[in-house]
Coordinates of N, CA and C in Angstrom, one line a residue:
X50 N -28.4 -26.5 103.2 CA -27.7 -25.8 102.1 C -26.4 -25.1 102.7
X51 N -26.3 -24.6 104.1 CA -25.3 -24.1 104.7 C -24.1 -25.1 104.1
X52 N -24.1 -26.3 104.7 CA -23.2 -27.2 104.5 C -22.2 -27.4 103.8
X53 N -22.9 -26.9 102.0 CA -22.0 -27.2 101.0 C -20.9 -26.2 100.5
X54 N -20.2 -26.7 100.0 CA -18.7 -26.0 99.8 C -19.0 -25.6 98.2
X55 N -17.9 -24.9 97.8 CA -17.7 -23.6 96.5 C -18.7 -24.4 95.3
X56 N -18.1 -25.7 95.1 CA -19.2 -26.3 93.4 C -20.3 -26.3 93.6
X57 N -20.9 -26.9 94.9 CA -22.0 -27.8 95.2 C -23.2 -26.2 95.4
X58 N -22.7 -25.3 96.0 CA -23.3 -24.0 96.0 C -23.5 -23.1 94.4
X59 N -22.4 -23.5 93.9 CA -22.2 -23.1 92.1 C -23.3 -23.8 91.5
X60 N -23.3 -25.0 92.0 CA -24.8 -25.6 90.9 C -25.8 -25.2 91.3
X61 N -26.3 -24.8 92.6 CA -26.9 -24.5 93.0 C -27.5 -23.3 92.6
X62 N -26.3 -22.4 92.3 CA -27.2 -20.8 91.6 C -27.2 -21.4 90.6
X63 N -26.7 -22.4 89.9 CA -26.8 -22.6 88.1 C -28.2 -23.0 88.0
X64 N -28.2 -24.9 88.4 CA -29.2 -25.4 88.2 C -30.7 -25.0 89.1
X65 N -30.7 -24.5 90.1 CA -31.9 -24.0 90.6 C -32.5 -22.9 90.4
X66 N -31.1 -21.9 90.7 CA -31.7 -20.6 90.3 C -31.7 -20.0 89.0
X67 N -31.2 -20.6 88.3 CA -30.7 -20.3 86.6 C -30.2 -19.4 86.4
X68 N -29.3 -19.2 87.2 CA -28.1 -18.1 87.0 C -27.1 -18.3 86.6
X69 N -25.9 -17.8 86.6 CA -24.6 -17.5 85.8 C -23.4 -17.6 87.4
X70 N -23.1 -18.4 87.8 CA -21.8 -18.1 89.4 C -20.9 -17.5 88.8
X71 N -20.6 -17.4 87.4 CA -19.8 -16.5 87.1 C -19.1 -15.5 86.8
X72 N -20.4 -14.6 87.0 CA -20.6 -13.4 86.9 C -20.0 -12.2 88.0
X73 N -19.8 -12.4 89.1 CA -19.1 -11.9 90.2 C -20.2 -11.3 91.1
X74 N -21.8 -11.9 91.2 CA -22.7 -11.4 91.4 C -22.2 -11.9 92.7
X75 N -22.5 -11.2 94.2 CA -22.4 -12.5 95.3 C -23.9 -12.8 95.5
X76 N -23.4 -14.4 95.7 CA -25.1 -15.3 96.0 C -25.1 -15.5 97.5
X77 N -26.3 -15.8 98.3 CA -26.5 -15.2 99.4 C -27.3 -16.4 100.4
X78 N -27.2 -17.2 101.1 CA -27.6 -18.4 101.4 C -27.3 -18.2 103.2
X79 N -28.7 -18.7 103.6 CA -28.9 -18.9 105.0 C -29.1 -20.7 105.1
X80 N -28.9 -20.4 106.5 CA -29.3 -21.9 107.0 C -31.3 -22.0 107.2
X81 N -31.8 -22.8 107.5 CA -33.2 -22.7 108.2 C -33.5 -22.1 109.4
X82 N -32.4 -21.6 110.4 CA -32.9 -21.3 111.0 C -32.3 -19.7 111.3
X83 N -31.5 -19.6 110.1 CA -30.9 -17.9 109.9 C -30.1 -17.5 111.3
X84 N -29.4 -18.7 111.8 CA -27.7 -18.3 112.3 C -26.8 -18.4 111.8
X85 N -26.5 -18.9 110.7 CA -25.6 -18.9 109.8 C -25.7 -18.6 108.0
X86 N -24.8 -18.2 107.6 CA -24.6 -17.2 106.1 C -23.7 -17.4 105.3
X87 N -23.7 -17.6 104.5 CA -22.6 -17.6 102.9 C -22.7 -17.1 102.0
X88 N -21.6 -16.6 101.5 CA -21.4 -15.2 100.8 C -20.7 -16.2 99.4
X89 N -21.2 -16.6 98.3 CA -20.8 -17.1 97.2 C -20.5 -16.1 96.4
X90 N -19.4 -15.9 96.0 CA -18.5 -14.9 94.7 C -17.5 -15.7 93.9
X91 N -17.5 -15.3 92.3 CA -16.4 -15.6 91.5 C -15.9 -14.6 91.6
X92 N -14.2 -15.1 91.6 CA -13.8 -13.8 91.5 C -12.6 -13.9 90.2
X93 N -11.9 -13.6 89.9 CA -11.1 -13.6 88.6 C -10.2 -15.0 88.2
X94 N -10.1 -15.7 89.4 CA -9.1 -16.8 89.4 C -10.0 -18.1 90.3
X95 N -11.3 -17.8 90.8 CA -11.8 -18.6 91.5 C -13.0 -18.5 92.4
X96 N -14.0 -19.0 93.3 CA -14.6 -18.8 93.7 C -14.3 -18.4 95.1
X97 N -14.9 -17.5 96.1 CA -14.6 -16.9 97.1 C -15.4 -17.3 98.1
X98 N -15.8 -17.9 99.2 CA -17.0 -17.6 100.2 C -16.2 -16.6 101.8
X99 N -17.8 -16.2 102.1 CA -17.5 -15.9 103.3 C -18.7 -16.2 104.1
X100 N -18.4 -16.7 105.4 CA -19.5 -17.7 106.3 C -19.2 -16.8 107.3
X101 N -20.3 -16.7 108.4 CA -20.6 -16.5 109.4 C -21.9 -16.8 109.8
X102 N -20.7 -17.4 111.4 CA -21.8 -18.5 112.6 C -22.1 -17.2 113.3
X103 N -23.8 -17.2 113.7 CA -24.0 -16.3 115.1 C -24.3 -17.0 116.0
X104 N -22.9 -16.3 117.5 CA -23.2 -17.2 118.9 C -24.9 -17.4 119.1
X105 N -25.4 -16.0 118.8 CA -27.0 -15.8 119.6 C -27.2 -14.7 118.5
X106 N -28.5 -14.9 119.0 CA -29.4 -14.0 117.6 C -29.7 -14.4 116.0
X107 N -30.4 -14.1 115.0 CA -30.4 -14.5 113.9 C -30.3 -13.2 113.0
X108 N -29.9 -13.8 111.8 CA -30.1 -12.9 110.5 C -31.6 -12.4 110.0
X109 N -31.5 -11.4 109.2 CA -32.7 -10.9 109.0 C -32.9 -11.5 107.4
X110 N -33.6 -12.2 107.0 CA -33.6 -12.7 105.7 C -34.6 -11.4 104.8
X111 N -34.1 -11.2 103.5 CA -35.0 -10.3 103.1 C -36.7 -10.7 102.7
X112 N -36.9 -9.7 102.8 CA -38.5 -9.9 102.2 C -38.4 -9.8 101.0
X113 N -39.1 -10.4 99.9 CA -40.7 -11.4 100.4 C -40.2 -12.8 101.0
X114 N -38.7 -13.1 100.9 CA -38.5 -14.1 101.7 C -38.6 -15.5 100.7
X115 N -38.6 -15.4 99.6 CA -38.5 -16.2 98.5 C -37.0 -16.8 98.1
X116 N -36.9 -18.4 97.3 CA -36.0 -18.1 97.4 C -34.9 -17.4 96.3
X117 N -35.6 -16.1 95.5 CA -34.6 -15.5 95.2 C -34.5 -13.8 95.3
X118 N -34.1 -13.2 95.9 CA -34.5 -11.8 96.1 C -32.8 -10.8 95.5
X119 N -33.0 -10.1 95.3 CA -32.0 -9.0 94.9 C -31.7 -8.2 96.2
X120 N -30.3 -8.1 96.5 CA -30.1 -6.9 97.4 C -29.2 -5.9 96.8
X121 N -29.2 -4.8 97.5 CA -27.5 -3.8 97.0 C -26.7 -3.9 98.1
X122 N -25.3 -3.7 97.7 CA -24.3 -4.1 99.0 C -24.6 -3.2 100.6
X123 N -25.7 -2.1 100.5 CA -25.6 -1.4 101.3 C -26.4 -2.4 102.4
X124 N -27.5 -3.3 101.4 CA -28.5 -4.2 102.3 C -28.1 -5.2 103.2
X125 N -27.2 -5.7 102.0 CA -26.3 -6.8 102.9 C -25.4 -6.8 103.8
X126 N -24.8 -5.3 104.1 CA -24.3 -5.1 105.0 C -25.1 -4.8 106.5
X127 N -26.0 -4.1 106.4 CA -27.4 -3.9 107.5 C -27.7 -5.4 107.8
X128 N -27.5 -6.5 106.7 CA -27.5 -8.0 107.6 C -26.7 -8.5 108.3
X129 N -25.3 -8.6 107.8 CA -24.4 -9.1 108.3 C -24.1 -8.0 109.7
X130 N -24.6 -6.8 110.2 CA -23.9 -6.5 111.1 C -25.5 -6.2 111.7
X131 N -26.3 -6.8 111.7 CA -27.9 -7.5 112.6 C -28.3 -5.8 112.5
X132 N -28.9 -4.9 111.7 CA -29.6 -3.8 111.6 C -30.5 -4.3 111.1
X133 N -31.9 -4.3 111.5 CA -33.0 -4.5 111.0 C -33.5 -3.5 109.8
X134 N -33.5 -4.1 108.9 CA -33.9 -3.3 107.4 C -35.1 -2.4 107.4
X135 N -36.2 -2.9 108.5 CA -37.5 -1.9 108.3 C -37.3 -0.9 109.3
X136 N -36.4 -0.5 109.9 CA -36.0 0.2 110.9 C -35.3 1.3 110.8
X137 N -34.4 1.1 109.3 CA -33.6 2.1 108.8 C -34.3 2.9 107.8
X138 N -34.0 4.5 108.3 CA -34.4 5.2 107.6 C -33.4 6.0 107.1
X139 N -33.3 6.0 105.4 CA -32.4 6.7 104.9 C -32.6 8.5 104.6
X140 N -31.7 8.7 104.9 CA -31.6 10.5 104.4 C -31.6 11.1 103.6
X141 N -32.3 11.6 102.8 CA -32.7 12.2 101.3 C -31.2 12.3 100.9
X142 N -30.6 12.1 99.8 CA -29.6 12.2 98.8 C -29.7 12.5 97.6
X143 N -29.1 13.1 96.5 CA -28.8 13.3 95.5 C -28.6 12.0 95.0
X144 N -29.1 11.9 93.7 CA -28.8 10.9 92.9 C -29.0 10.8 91.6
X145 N -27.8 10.3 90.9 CA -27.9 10.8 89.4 C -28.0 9.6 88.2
X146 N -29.1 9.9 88.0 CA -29.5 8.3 87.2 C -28.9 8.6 85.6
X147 N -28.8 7.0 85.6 CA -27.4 7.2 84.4 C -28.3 7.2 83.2
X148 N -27.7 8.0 81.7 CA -28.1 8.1 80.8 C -28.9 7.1 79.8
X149 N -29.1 6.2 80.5 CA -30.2 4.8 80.3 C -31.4 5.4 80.2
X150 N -31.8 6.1 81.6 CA -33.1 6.4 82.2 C -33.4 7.0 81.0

């Protein structure tokens, strides 16, 4: 799946995952053996990727490890720069849930 370029990855959230590549959601794709990463985004005029090869070491794929999982940008960034996710402990914060709740 690494392999493929901007469409072939677009059909790929279309027809497999049954999503929308449109949306400006980024989609999130490892190789098998989690040295390499692609970062799939529309963005206003087009689609965007960003890849990254690791010399050594691998990526942390999220749990449950299915293939479709939700992250927030805070998570994806703890991958891309190799922080192991069950390792990090966050700091109590304030937080103000929007008028939905």
């Amino acid at each position: 799946m690494i392999s493929n370029s901007f469409y072939k990855l677009a059909a790929i959230v279309n027809q497999q995952m049954h999503l929308d590549p449109l949306t400006g959601d980024v989609y999130i794709f490892f190789n098998r053996r989690a040295t390499h990463i692609k970062l799939l985004q529309w963005q206003q005029d087009g689609f965007a990727i960003y890849y990254k090869r690791l010399e050594k070491g691998t990526f942390e794929i999220p749990k449950p490890g299915g293939v479709q999982s939700s992250l927030t940008s805070t998570q994806l960034m703890l991958i891309l720069q190799g922080i192991q996710m069950d390792k990090v402990q966050y700091r109590r914060r304030y937080f103000r849930q929007s008028a939905d709740h």
